[in-house]
Coordinates of C-alpha atoms and ligand atoms in Angstrom, one line a residue:
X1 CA 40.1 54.6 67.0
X2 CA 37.6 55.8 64.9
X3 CA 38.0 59.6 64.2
X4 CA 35.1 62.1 65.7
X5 CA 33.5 65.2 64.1
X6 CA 30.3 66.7 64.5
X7 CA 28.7 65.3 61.6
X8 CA 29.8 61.9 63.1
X9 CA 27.2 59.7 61.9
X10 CA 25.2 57.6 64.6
X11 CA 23.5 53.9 64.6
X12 CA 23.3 51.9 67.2
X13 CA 21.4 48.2 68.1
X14 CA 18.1 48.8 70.6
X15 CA 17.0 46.1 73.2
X16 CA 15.8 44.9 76.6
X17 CA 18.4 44.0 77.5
X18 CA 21.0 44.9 75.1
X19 CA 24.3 43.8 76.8
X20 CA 24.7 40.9 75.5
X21 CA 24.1 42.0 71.5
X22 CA 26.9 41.6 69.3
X23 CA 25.9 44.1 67.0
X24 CA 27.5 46.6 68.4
X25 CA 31.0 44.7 67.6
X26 CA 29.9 43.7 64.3
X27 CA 29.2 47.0 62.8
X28 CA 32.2 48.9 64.6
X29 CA 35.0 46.1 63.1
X30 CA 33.2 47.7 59.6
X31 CA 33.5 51.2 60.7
X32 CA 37.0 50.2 61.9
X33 CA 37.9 48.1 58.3
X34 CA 36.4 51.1 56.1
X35 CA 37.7 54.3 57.9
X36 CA 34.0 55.8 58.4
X37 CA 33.1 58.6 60.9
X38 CA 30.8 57.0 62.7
X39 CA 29.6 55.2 65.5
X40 CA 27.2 52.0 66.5
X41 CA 25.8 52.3 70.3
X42 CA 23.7 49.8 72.2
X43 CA 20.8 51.9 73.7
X44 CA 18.9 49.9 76.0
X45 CA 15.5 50.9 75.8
X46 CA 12.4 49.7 77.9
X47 CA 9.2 48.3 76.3
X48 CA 6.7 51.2 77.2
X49 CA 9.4 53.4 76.3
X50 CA 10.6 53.1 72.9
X51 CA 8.0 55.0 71.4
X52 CA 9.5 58.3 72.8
X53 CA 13.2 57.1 72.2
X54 CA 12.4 56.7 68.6
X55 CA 11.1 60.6 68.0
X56 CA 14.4 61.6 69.4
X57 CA 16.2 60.0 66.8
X58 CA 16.4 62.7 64.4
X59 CA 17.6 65.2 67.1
X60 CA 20.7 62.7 68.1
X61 CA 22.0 62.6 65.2
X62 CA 21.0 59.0 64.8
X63 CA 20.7 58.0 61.2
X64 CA 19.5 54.2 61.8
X65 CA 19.0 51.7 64.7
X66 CA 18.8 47.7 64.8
X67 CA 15.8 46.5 66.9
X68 CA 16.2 43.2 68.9
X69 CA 14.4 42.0 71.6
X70 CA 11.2 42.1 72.9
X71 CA 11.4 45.7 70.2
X72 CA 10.9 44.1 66.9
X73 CA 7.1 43.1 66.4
X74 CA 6.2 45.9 68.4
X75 CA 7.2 48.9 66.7
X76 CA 4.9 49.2 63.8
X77 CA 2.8 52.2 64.9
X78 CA 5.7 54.2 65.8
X79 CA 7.4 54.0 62.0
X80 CA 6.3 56.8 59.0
X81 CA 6.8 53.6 56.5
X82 CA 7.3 49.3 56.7
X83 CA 8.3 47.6 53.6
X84 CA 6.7 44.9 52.3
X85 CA 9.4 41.9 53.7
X86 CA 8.9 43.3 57.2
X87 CA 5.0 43.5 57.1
X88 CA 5.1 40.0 55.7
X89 CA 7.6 38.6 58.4
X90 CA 5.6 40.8 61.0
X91 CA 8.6 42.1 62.1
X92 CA 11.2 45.2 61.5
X93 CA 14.8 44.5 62.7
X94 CA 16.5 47.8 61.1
X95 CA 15.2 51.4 60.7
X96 CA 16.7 54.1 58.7
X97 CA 15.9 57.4 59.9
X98 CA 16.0 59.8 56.3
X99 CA 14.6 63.8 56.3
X100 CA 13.4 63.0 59.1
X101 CA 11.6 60.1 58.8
X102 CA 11.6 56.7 59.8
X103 CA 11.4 53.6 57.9
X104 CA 11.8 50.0 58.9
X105 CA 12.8 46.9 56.9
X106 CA 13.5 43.2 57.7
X107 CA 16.8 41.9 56.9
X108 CA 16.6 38.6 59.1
X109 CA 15.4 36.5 55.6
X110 CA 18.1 38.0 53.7
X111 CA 20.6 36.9 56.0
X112 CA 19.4 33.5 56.4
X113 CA 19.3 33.1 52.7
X114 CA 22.8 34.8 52.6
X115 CA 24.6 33.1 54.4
X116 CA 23.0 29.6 53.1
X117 CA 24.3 30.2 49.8
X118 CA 27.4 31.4 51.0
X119 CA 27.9 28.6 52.9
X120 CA 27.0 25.9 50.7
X121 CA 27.1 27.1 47.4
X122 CA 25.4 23.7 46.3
X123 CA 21.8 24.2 47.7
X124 CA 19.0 25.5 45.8
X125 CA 15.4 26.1 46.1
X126 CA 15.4 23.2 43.7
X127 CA 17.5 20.7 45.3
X128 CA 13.7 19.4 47.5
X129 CA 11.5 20.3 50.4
X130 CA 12.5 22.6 52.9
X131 CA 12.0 21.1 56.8
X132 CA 11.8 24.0 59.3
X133 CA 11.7 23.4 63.2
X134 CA 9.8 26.1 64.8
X135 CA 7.3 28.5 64.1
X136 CA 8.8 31.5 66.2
X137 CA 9.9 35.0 65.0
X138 CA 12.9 33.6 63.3
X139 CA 10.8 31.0 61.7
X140 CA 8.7 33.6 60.2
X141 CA 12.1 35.8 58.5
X142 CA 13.3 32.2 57.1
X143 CA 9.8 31.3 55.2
X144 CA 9.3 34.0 53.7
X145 CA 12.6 33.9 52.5
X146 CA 12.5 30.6 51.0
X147 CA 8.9 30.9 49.5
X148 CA 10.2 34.2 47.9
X149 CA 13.7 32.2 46.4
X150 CA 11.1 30.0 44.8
X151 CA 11.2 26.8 47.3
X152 CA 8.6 23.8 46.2
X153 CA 7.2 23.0 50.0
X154 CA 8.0 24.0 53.5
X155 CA 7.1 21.0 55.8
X156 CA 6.8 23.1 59.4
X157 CA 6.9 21.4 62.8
X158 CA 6.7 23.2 66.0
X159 CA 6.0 21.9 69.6
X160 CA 3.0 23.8 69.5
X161 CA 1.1 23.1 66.4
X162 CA -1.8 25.5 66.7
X163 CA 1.0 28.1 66.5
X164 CA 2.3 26.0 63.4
X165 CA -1.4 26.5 61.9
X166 CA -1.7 30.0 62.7
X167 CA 1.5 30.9 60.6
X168 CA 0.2 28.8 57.6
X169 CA -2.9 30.1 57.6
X170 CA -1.6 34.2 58.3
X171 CA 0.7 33.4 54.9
X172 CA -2.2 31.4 53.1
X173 CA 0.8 29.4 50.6
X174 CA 0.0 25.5 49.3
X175 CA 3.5 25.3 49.8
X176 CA 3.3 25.1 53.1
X177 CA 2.5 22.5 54.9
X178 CA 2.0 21.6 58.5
X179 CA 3.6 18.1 60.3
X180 CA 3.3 17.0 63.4
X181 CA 5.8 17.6 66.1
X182 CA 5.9 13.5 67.1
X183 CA 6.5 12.8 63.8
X184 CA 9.2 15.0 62.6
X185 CA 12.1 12.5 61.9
X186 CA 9.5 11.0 59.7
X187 CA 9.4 14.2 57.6
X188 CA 12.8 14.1 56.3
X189 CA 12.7 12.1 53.4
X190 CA 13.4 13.7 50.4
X191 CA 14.5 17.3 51.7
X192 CA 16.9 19.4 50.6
X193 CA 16.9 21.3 53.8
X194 CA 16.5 21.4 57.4
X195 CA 16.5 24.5 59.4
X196 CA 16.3 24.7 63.6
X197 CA 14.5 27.9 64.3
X198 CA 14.2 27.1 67.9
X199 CA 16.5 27.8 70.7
X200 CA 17.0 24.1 71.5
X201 CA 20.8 23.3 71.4
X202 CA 21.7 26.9 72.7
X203 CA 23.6 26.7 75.7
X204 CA 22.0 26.2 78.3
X205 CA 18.9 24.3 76.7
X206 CA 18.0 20.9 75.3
X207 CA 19.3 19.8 71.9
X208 CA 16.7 19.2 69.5
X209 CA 15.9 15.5 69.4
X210 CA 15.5 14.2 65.8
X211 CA 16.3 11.1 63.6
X212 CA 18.4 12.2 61.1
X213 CA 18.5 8.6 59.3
X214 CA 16.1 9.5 56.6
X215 CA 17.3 13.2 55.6
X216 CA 19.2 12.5 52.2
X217 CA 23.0 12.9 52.4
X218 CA 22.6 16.0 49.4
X219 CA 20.7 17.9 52.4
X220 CA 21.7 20.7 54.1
X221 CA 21.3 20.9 58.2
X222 CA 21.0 24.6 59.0
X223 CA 21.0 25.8 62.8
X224 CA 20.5 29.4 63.5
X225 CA 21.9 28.7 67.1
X226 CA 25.3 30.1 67.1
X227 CA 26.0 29.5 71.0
X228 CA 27.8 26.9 70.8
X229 CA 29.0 27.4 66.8
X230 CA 28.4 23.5 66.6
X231 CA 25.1 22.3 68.0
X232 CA 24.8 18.6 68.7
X233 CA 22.2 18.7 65.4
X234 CA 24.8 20.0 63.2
X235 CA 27.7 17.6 64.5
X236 CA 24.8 14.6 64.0
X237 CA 24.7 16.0 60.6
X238 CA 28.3 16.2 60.1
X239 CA 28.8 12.8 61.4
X240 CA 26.4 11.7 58.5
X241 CA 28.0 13.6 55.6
X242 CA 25.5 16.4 55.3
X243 CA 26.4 19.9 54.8
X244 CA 26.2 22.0 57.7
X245 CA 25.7 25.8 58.3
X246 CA 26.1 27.6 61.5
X247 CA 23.6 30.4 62.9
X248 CA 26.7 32.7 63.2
X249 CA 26.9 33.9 59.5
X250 CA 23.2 34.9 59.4
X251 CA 23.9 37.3 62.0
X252 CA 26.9 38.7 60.2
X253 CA 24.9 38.8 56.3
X254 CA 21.3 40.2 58.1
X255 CA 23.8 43.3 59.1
X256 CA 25.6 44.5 55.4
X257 CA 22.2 45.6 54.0
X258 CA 21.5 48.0 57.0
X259 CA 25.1 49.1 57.0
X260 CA 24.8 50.2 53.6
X261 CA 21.5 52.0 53.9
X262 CA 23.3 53.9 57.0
X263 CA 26.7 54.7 56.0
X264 CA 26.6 54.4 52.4
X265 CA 29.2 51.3 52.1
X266 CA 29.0 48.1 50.4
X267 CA 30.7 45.6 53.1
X268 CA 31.8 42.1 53.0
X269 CA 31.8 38.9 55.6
X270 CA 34.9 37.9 55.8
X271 CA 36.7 35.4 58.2
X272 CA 38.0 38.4 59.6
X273 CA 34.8 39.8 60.7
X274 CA 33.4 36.5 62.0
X275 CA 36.6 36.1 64.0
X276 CA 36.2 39.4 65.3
X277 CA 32.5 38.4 66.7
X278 CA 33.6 34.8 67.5
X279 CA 35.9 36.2 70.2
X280 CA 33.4 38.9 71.2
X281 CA 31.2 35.5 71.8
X282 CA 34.4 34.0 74.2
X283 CA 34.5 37.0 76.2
X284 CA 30.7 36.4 77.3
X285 CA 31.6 32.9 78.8
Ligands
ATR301 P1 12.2 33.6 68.1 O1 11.6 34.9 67.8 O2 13.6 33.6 68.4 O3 11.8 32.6 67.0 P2 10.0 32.7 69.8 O4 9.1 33.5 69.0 O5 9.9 32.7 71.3 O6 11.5 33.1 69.4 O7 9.9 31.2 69.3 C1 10.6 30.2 69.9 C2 10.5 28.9 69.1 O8 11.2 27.8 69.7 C3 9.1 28.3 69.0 O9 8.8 27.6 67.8 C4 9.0 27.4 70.2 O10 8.0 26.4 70.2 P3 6.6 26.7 70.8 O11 5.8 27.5 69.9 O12 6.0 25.3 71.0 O13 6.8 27.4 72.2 C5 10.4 26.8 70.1 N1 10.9 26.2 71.4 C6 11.4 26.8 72.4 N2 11.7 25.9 73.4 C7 11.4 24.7 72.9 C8 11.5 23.4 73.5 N3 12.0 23.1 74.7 N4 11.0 22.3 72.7 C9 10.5 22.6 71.5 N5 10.4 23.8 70.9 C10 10.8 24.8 71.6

């Protein structure tokens, strides 16, 4: 158990709903591991009123809060400051609350790009294109990751391509490209990268349906579905001799920066940690 005081500090994850986040695992195995007075809550928090819940922070004692779902592109007129990654994603997934004020950020690109290099300490911006499925939210966080670690070309396909276009042309980069969704096994030669920012191959949904037969065998297949850990896409990939890296671990890394701006702590992944959310994941099924 984690000690109490008054000047216990308070974070927490905010959502509609917000049962199922894992956050509030995550960041309490930390708060467990390092010995801090604190505490992470999951607040669940309608739409029309998060506006309200968020001038009470200050008040509660509540130094910082994730934001998940449907929360995070909406909250912009309610924060004193955005940084410059979370105006450029279009999207704030942590706010620190400091003399009073609040001020949001984006970690979701770090933890993509985090966990990448973790995870296959081999890629680089260098190593070829980068093919990305989707041109959701999560799509957003993982482009302007990789056009800010220097990648040559993005080659996007989503389903919908006039939502493909619009996020070109909102981030107005040569290196970006737009393919068609019909043709997307055709898009794989030559990349060092391919990322599934969709939901297809959650639980529950379709897998993602692609020819894998042209992605070089130096590629890395990235899913950012961790329900199941291993998608059918990754264990194609596997099956071919291509690097895979699960969705869990970009979870885990888009949490240590907001832990650190909260409670003051450098943390680490460890397998520790992602066993700890793993069986947080069993419980659910
Ligand atoms: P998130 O914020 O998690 O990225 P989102 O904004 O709802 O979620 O985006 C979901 C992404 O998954 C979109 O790229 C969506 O494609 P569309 O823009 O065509 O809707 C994609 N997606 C979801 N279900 C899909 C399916 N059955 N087939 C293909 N793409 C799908």
């Amino acid at each position: 158990m984690t000690s109490h005081s008054d000047n216990q500090k308070i974070a927490g994850v905010v959502g509609w709903p917000v049962s199922h986040s894992l956050s509030p695992r995550l960041h309490g195995y930390w708060l467990r591991k390092y010995n801090i007075d604190g505490n992470y809550l999951a607040f669940e928090v309608k739409p029309e009123e998060l506006g309200g819940f968020l001038e009470t922070l200050p008040a509660k004692n509540i130094i910082g809060l994730n934001l998940t779902v449907p929360h995070k592109e909406m909250v912009f007129p309610f924060l004193d400051e955005v940084d410059e990654v979370a105006r450029r994603i279009g999207a704030v997934n942590v706010i620190t609350v400091r003399n009073g004020k609040l001020s949001g950020s984006n970690t979701d690109g770090f933890g993509f790009l985090a966990n990448l290099k973790n995870n296959a300490p081999a890629w680089s911006a260098q190593n070829g294109p980068a093919v990305v499925i989707g041109a959701g939210g999560a799509a957003r966080a993982i482009i302007v990751s990789l056009l800010d670690d220097g990648i040559s070309e993005i080659r996007l396909i989503n389903r919908t391509r006039e939502r493909a276009n619009r996020l070109a042309e909102n981030y107005d980069d040569p290196r970006i490209t737009v393919c068609d969704w019909q043709g997307r096994s055709g898009m794989l030669s030559g990349a060092g990268l391919l990322v599934n920012t969709t939901s297809l191959g959650m639980t529950g949904q379709p897998p993602l349906d692609i020819n894998l037969s042209n992605l070089p065998e130096t590629a890395v297949v990235y899913d950012i579905v961790y329900s199941p850990l291993e998608t059918a896409l990754l264990k194609q990939a596997r099956s071919q001799g291509n690097i895979c890296v699960d969705g869990l671990g970009m979870l885990l890394y888009q949490a240590a920066p907001a832990f650190r701006a909260w409670f003051g702590q450098e943390v680490s992944v460890d397998q520790g940690l992602r066993q700890h959310v793993l069986s947080g994941l069993d419980h659910e099924k």
